[in-house]
CSV table of C-alpha atoms in Angstrom, one decimal:
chain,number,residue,atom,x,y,z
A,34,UNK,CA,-5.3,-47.6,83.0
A,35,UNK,CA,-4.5,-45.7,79.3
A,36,UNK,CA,-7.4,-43.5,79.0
A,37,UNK,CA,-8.4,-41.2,76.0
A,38,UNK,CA,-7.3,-37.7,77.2
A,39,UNK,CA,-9.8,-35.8,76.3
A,40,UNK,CA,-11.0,-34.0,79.6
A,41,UNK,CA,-14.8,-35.5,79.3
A,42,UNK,CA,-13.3,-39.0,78.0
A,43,UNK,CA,-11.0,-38.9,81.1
A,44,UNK,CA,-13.7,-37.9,83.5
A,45,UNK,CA,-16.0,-41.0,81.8
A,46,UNK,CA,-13.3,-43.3,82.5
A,47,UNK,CA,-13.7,-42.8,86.4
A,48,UNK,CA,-16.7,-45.5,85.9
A,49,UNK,CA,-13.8,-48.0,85.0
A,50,UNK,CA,-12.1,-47.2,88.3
A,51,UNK,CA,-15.1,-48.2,89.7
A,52,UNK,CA,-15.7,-51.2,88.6
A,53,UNK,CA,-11.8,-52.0,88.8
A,54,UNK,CA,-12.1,-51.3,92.8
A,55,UNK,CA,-14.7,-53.8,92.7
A,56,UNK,CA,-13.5,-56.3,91.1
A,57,UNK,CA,-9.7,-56.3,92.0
A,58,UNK,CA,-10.3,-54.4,96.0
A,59,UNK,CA,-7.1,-55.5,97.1
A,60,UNK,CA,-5.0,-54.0,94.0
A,61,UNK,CA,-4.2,-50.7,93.4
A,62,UNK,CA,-5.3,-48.4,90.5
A,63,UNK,CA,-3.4,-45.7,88.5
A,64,UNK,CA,-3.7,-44.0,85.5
A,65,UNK,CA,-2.1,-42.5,82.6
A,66,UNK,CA,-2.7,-38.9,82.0
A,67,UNK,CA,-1.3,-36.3,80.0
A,68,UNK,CA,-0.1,-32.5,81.9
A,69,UNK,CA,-3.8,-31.3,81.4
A,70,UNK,CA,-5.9,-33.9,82.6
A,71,UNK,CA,-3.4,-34.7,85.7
A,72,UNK,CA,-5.4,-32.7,88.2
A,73,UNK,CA,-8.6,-34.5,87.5
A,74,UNK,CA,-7.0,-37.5,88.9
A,75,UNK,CA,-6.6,-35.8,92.2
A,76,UNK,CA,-10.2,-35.6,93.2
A,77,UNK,CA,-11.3,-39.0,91.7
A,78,UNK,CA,-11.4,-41.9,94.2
A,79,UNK,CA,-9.9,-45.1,94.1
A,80,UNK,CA,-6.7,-43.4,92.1
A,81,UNK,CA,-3.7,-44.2,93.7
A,82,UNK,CA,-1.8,-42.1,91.2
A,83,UNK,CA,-1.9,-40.4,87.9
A,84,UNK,CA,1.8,-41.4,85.8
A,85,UNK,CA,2.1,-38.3,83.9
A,86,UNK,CA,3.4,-38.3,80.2
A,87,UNK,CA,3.0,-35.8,77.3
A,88,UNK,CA,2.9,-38.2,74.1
A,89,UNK,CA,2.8,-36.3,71.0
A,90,UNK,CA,-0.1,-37.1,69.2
A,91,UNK,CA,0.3,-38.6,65.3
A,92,UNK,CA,3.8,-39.5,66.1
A,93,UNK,CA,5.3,-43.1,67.7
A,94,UNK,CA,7.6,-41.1,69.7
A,95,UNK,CA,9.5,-44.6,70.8
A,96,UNK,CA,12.0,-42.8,73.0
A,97,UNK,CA,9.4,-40.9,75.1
A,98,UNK,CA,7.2,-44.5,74.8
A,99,UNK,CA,10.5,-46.5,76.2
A,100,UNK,CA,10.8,-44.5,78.9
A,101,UNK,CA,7.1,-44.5,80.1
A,102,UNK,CA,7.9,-47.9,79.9
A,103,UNK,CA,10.3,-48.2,82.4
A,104,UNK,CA,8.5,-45.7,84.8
A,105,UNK,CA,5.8,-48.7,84.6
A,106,UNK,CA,8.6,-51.6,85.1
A,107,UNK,CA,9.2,-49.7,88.2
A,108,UNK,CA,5.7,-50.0,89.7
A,109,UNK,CA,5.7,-54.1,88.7
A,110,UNK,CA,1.6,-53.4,87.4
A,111,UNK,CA,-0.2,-57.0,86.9
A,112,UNK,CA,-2.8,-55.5,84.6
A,113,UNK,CA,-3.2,-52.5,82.2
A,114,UNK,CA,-6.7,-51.6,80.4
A,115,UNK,CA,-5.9,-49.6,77.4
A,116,UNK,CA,-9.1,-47.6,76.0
A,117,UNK,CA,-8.3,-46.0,73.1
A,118,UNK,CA,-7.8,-48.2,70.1
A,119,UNK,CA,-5.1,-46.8,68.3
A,120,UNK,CA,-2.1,-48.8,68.1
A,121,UNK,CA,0.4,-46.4,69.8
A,122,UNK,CA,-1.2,-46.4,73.0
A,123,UNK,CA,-0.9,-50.1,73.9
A,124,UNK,CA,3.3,-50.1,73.1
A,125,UNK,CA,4.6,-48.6,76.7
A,126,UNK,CA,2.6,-51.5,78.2
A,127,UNK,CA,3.8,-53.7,75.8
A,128,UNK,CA,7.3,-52.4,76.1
A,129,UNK,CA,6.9,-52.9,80.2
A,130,UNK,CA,6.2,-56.2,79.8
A,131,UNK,CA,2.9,-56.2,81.6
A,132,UNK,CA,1.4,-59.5,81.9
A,133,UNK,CA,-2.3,-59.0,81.2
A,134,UNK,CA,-3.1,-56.4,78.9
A,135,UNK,CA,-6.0,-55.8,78.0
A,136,UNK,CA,-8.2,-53.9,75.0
A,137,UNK,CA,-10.1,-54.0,71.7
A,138,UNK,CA,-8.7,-54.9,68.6
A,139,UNK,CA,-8.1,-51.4,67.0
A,140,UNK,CA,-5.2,-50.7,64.7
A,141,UNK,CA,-4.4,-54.9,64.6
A,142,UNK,CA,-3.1,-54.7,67.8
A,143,UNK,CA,-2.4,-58.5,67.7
A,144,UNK,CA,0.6,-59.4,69.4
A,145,UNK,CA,0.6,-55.9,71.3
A,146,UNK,CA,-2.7,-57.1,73.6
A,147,UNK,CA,-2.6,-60.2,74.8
A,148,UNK,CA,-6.2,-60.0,76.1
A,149,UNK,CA,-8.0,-58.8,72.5
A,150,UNK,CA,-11.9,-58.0,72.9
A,151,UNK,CA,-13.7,-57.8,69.9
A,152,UNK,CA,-17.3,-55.7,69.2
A,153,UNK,CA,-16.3,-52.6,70.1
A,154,UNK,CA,-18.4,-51.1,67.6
A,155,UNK,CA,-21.6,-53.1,68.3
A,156,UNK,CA,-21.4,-50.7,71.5
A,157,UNK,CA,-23.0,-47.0,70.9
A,158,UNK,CA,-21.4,-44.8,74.1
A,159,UNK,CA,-18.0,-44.4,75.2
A,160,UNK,CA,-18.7,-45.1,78.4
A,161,UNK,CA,-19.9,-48.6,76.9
A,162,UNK,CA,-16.8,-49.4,75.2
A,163,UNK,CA,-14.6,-48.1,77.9
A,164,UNK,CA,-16.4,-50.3,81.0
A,165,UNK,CA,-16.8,-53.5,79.4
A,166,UNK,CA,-13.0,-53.4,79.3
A,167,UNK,CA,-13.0,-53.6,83.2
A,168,UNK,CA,-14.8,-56.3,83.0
A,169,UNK,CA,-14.3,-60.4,82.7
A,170,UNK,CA,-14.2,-61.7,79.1
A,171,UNK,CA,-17.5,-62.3,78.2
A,172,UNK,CA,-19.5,-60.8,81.3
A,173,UNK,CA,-22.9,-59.2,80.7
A,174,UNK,CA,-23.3,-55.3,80.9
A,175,UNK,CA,-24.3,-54.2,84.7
A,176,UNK,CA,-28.2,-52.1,84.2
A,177,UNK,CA,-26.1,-49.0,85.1
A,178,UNK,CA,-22.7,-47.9,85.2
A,179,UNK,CA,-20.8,-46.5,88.3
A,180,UNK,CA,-21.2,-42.5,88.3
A,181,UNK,CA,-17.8,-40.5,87.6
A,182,UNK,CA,-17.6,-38.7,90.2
A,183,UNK,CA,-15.1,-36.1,91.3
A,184,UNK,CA,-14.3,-35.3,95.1
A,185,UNK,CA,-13.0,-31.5,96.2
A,186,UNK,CA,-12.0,-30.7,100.0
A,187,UNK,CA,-14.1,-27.6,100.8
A,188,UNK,CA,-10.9,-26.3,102.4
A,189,UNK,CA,-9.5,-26.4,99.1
A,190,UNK,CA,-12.2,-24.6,97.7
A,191,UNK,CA,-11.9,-21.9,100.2
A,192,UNK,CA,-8.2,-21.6,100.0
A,193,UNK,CA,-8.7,-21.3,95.7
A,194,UNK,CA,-11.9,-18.2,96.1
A,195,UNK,CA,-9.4,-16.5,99.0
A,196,UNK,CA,-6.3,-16.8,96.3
A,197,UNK,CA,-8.5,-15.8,93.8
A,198,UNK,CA,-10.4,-12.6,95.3
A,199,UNK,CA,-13.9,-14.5,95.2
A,200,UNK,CA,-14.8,-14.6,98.8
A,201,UNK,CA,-18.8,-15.6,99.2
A,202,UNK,CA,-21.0,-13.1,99.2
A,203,UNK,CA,-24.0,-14.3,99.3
A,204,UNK,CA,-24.6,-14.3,95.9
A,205,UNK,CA,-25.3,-17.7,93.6
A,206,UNK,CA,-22.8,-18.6,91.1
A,207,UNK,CA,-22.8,-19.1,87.5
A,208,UNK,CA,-20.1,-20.5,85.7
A,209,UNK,CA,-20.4,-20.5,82.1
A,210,UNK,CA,-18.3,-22.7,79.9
A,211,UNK,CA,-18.5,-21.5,76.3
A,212,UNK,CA,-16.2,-23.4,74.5
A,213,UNK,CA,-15.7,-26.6,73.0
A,214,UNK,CA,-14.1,-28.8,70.5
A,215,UNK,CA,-15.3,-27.9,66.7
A,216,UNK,CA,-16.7,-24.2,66.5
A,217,UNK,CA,-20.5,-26.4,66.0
A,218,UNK,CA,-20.8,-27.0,69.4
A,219,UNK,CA,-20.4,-23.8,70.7
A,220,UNK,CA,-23.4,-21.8,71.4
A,221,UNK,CA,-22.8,-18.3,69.7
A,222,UNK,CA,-20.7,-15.8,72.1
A,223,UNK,CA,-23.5,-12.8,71.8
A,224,UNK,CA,-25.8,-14.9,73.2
A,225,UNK,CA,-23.6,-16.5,76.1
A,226,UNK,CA,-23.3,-12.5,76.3
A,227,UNK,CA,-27.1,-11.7,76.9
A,228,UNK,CA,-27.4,-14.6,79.1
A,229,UNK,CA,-24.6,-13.4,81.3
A,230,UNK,CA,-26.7,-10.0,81.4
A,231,UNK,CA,-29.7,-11.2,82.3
A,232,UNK,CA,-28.3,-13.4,85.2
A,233,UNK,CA,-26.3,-10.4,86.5
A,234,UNK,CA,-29.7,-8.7,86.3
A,235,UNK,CA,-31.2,-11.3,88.5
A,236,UNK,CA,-28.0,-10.5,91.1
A,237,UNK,CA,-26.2,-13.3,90.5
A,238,UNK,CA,-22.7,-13.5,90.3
A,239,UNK,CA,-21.2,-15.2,86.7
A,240,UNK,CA,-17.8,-16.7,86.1
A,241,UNK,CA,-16.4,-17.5,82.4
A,242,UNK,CA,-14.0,-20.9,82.6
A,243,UNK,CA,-12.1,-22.5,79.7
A,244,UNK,CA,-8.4,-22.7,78.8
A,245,UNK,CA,-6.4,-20.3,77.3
A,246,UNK,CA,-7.6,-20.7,73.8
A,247,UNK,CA,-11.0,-19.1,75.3
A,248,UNK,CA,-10.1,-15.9,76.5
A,249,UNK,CA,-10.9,-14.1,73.7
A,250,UNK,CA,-13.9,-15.7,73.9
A,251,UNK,CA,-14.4,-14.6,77.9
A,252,UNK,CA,-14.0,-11.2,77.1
A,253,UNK,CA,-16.5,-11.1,74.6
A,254,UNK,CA,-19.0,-12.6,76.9
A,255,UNK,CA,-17.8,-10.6,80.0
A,256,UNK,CA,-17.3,-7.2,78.5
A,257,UNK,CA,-18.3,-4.8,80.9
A,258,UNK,CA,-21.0,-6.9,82.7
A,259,UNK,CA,-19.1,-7.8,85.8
A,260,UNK,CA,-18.5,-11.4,85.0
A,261,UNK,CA,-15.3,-12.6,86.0
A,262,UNK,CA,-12.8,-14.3,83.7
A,263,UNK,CA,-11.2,-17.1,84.8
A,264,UNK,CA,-9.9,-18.6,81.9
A,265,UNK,CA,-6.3,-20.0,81.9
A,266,UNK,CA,-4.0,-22.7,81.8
A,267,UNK,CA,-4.7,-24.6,84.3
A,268,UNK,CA,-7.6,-26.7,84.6
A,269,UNK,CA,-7.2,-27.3,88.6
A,270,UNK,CA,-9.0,-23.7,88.5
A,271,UNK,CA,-11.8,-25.0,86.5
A,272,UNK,CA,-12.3,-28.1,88.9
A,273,UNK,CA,-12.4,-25.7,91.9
A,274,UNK,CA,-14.7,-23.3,90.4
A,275,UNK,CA,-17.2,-25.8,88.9
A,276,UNK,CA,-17.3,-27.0,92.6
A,277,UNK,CA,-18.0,-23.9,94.1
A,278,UNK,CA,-20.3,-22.9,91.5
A,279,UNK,CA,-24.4,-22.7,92.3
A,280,UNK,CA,-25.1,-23.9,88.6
A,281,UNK,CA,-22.8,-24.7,85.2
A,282,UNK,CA,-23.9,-24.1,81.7
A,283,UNK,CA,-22.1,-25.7,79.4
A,284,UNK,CA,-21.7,-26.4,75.9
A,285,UNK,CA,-21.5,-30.1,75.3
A,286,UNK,CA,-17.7,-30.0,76.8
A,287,UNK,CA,-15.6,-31.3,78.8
A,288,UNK,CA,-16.0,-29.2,81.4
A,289,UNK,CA,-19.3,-30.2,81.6
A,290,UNK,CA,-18.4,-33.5,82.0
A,291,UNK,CA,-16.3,-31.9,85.4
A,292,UNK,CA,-19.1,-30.6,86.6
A,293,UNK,CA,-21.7,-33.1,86.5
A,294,UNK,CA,-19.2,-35.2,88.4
A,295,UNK,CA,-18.7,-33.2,91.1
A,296,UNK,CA,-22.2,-32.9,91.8
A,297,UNK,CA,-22.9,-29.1,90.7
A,298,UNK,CA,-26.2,-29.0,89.0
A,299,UNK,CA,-25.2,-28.4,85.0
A,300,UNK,CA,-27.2,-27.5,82.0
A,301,UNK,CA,-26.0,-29.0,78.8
A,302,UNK,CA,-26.4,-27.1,75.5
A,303,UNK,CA,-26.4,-29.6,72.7
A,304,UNK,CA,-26.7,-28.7,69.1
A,305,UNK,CA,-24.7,-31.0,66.2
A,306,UNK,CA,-24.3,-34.1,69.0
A,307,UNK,CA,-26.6,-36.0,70.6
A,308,UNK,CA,-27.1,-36.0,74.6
A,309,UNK,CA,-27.8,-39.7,74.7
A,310,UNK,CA,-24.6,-40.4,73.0
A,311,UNK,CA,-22.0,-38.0,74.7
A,312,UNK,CA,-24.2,-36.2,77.7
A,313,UNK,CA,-22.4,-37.0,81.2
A,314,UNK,CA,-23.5,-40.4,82.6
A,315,UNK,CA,-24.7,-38.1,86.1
A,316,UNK,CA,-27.8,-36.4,85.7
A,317,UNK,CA,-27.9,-33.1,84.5
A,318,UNK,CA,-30.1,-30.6,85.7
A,319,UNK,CA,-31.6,-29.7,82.3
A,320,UNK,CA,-30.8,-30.3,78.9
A,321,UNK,CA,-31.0,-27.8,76.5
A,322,UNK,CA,-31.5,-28.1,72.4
A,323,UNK,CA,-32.8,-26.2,69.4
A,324,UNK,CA,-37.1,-26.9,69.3
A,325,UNK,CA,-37.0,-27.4,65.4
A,326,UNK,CA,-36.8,-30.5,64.2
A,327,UNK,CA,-33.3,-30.3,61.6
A,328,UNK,CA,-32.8,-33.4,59.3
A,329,UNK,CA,-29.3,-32.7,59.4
A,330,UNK,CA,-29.1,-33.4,63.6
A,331,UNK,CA,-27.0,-35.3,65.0
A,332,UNK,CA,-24.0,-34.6,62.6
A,333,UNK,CA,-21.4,-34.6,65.6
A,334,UNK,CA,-19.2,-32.5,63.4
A,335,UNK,CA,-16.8,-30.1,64.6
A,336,UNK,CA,-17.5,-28.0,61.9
A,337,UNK,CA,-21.3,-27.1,60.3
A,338,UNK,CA,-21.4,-28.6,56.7
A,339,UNK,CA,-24.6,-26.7,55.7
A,340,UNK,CA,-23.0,-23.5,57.1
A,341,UNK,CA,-26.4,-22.4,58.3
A,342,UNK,CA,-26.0,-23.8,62.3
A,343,UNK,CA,-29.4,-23.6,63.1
A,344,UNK,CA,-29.4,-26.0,65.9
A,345,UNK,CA,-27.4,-23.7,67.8
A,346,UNK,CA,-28.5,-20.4,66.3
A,347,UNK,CA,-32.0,-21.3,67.4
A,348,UNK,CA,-31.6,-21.8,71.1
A,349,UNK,CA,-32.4,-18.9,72.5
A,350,UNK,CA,-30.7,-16.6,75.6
A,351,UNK,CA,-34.4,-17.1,77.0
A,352,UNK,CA,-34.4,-20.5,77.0
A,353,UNK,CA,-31.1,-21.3,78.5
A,354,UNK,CA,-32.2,-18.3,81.3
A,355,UNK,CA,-35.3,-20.1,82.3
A,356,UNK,CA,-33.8,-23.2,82.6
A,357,UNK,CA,-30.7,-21.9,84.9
A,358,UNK,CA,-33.1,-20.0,87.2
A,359,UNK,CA,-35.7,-23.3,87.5
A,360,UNK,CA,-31.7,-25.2,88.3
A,361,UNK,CA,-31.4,-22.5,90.5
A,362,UNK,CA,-34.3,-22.3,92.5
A,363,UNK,CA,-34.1,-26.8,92.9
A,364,UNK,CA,-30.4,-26.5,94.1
A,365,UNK,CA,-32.1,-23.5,96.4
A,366,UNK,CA,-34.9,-26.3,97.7
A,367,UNK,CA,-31.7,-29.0,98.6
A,368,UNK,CA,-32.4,-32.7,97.7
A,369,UNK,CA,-36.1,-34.0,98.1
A,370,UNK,CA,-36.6,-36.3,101.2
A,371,UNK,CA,-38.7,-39.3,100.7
A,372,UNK,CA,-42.0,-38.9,102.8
């Protein structure tokens, strides 16, 4: 599999794993993935192995793409599904001479992809347009996709809160994850700031998650409150804290993605982009957007063009409280049994 390597993309693309298993049981499935995304692929089942490669983006890079292509010659693949449609991503397969290759048309990928699909954008989600290409040439759309869904020892979780200094004590966890691609879908950092306040009022215990481009951003939100910053380079620490966490909130992120899969009950906040569109496929435990009704909303720009950013400016530390404490007090109750 050549998935888009965005961390949410990547976690979606755990549905076409999925549905590979059961179509091809008896075959193995890796995947491509770039340093970043690598350690996702440990904790998703049915990988046999993440190939890790570093492409640069918006160049051809043929020397780095010939050797990926050899590291594939060496595992004799049958089959490669290539999701993103730009016309770089399909020449390592190409290059490794893999019989059946898979994808949508894209950048005229013509002699590139000798299994072409066409209608890519008759399909309105990712995770659309990325599971049809697991499926036979012509097949109908399942009701429901597979979950993603992301798997974590608890003695690796134990081993990551010893290392860190984050031993239980009896206190619910937070994790916040404030940032996000295109300063419009972040929620402003002041009131990320409140809400970690008010939650540390309520005797819970808050940890601030992202990469390193976010740690300005953790301190903000952390200042002298308590929370603890765990932002840094590597994303395994993210994995392992969503999975400890009690709840997530989450801008609409990638890491939100993460923690919907691995079963830890997360809040999205959406302002420019549209939860039907890009939400995780798994249930979130609430779903949080601006009340007023903008004419401007959905933009799904990274950046407001009307300057104003009401639909997050208008969410309110409140609102995002009330509906991490009702998450709260659910994942308190455990799952309802049916009488």
């Amino acid at each position: 599999m050549v998935p888009y390597m965005w961390i949410g993309d990547f976690v979606r693309c755990h549905s076409v794993v999925t549905l590979l298993r059961q179509r091809f049981p008896d075959c193995a499935v890796d995947i491509l993935a770039t340093k970043l995304c690598a350690p996702l692929a440990d904790y998703m089942p049915g990988i046999r192995q993440a190939i890790v490669s570093n492409l640069p983006r918006g160049k051809l890079a043929l020397a780095q793409q010939r050797a990926l292509a050899e590291r594939f010659k060496r595992e004799s693949y049958g089959m490669a599904l290539i999701m993103p449609r730009t016309w770089k991503s399909a020449l390592a397969p190409f290059f490794a001479g893999i019989p059946h290759r898979t994808g949508f048309v894209g950048e005229a990928r013509f002699f590139l992809i000798n299994d072409l699909r066409f209608g890519e954008r008759a399909l309105p989600r990712m995770v659309d347009r990325c599971a049809t290409l697991a499926l036979p040439r012509g097949a109908k759309q399942p009701a429901a996709w597979p979950m993603p869904e992301l798997r974590v020892p608890p003695a690796e979780i134990a081993a990551w809160r010893s290392r860190h200094d984050l031993m239980a004590d009896g206190r619910p966890v937070v994790a916040l994850a404030p940032g996000a691609v295109g300063p419009s879908k972040r929620w402003p950092s002041h009131a990320y700031a409140a809400l970690t306040r008010r939650l540390i009022a309520d005797g819970l215990a808050v940890w601030v998650l992202g990469g390193p481009d976010e740690k300005p951003l953790a301190t903000e939100i952390a200042g002298d409150s308590g929370a603890r910053d765990l932002t840094g380079h590597d994303l395994r620490d993210a994995i392992l804290a969503l999975a400890s966490a009690s709840v997530a909130v989450s801008n609409d992120s990638g890491l939100l993605h993460v923690a919907a899969a691995l079963g830890t009950p997360s809040i999205g906040i959406f302002g420019p982009t549209s939860p039907w569109h890009w939400a995780p496929l798994n249930a979130l435990a609430g779903v949080v957007e601006a009340k007023s009704e903008l004419a401007c909303r959905p933009c799904h720009k990274p950046v407001c063009r009307l300057v104003h950013h009401r639909c997050m400016r208008e969410i309110t530390p409140e609102e995002v409280l009330a509906t991490t404490r009702s998450a709260l007090t659910a994942a308190a109750r455990g799952p309802e049994v049916p009488a």
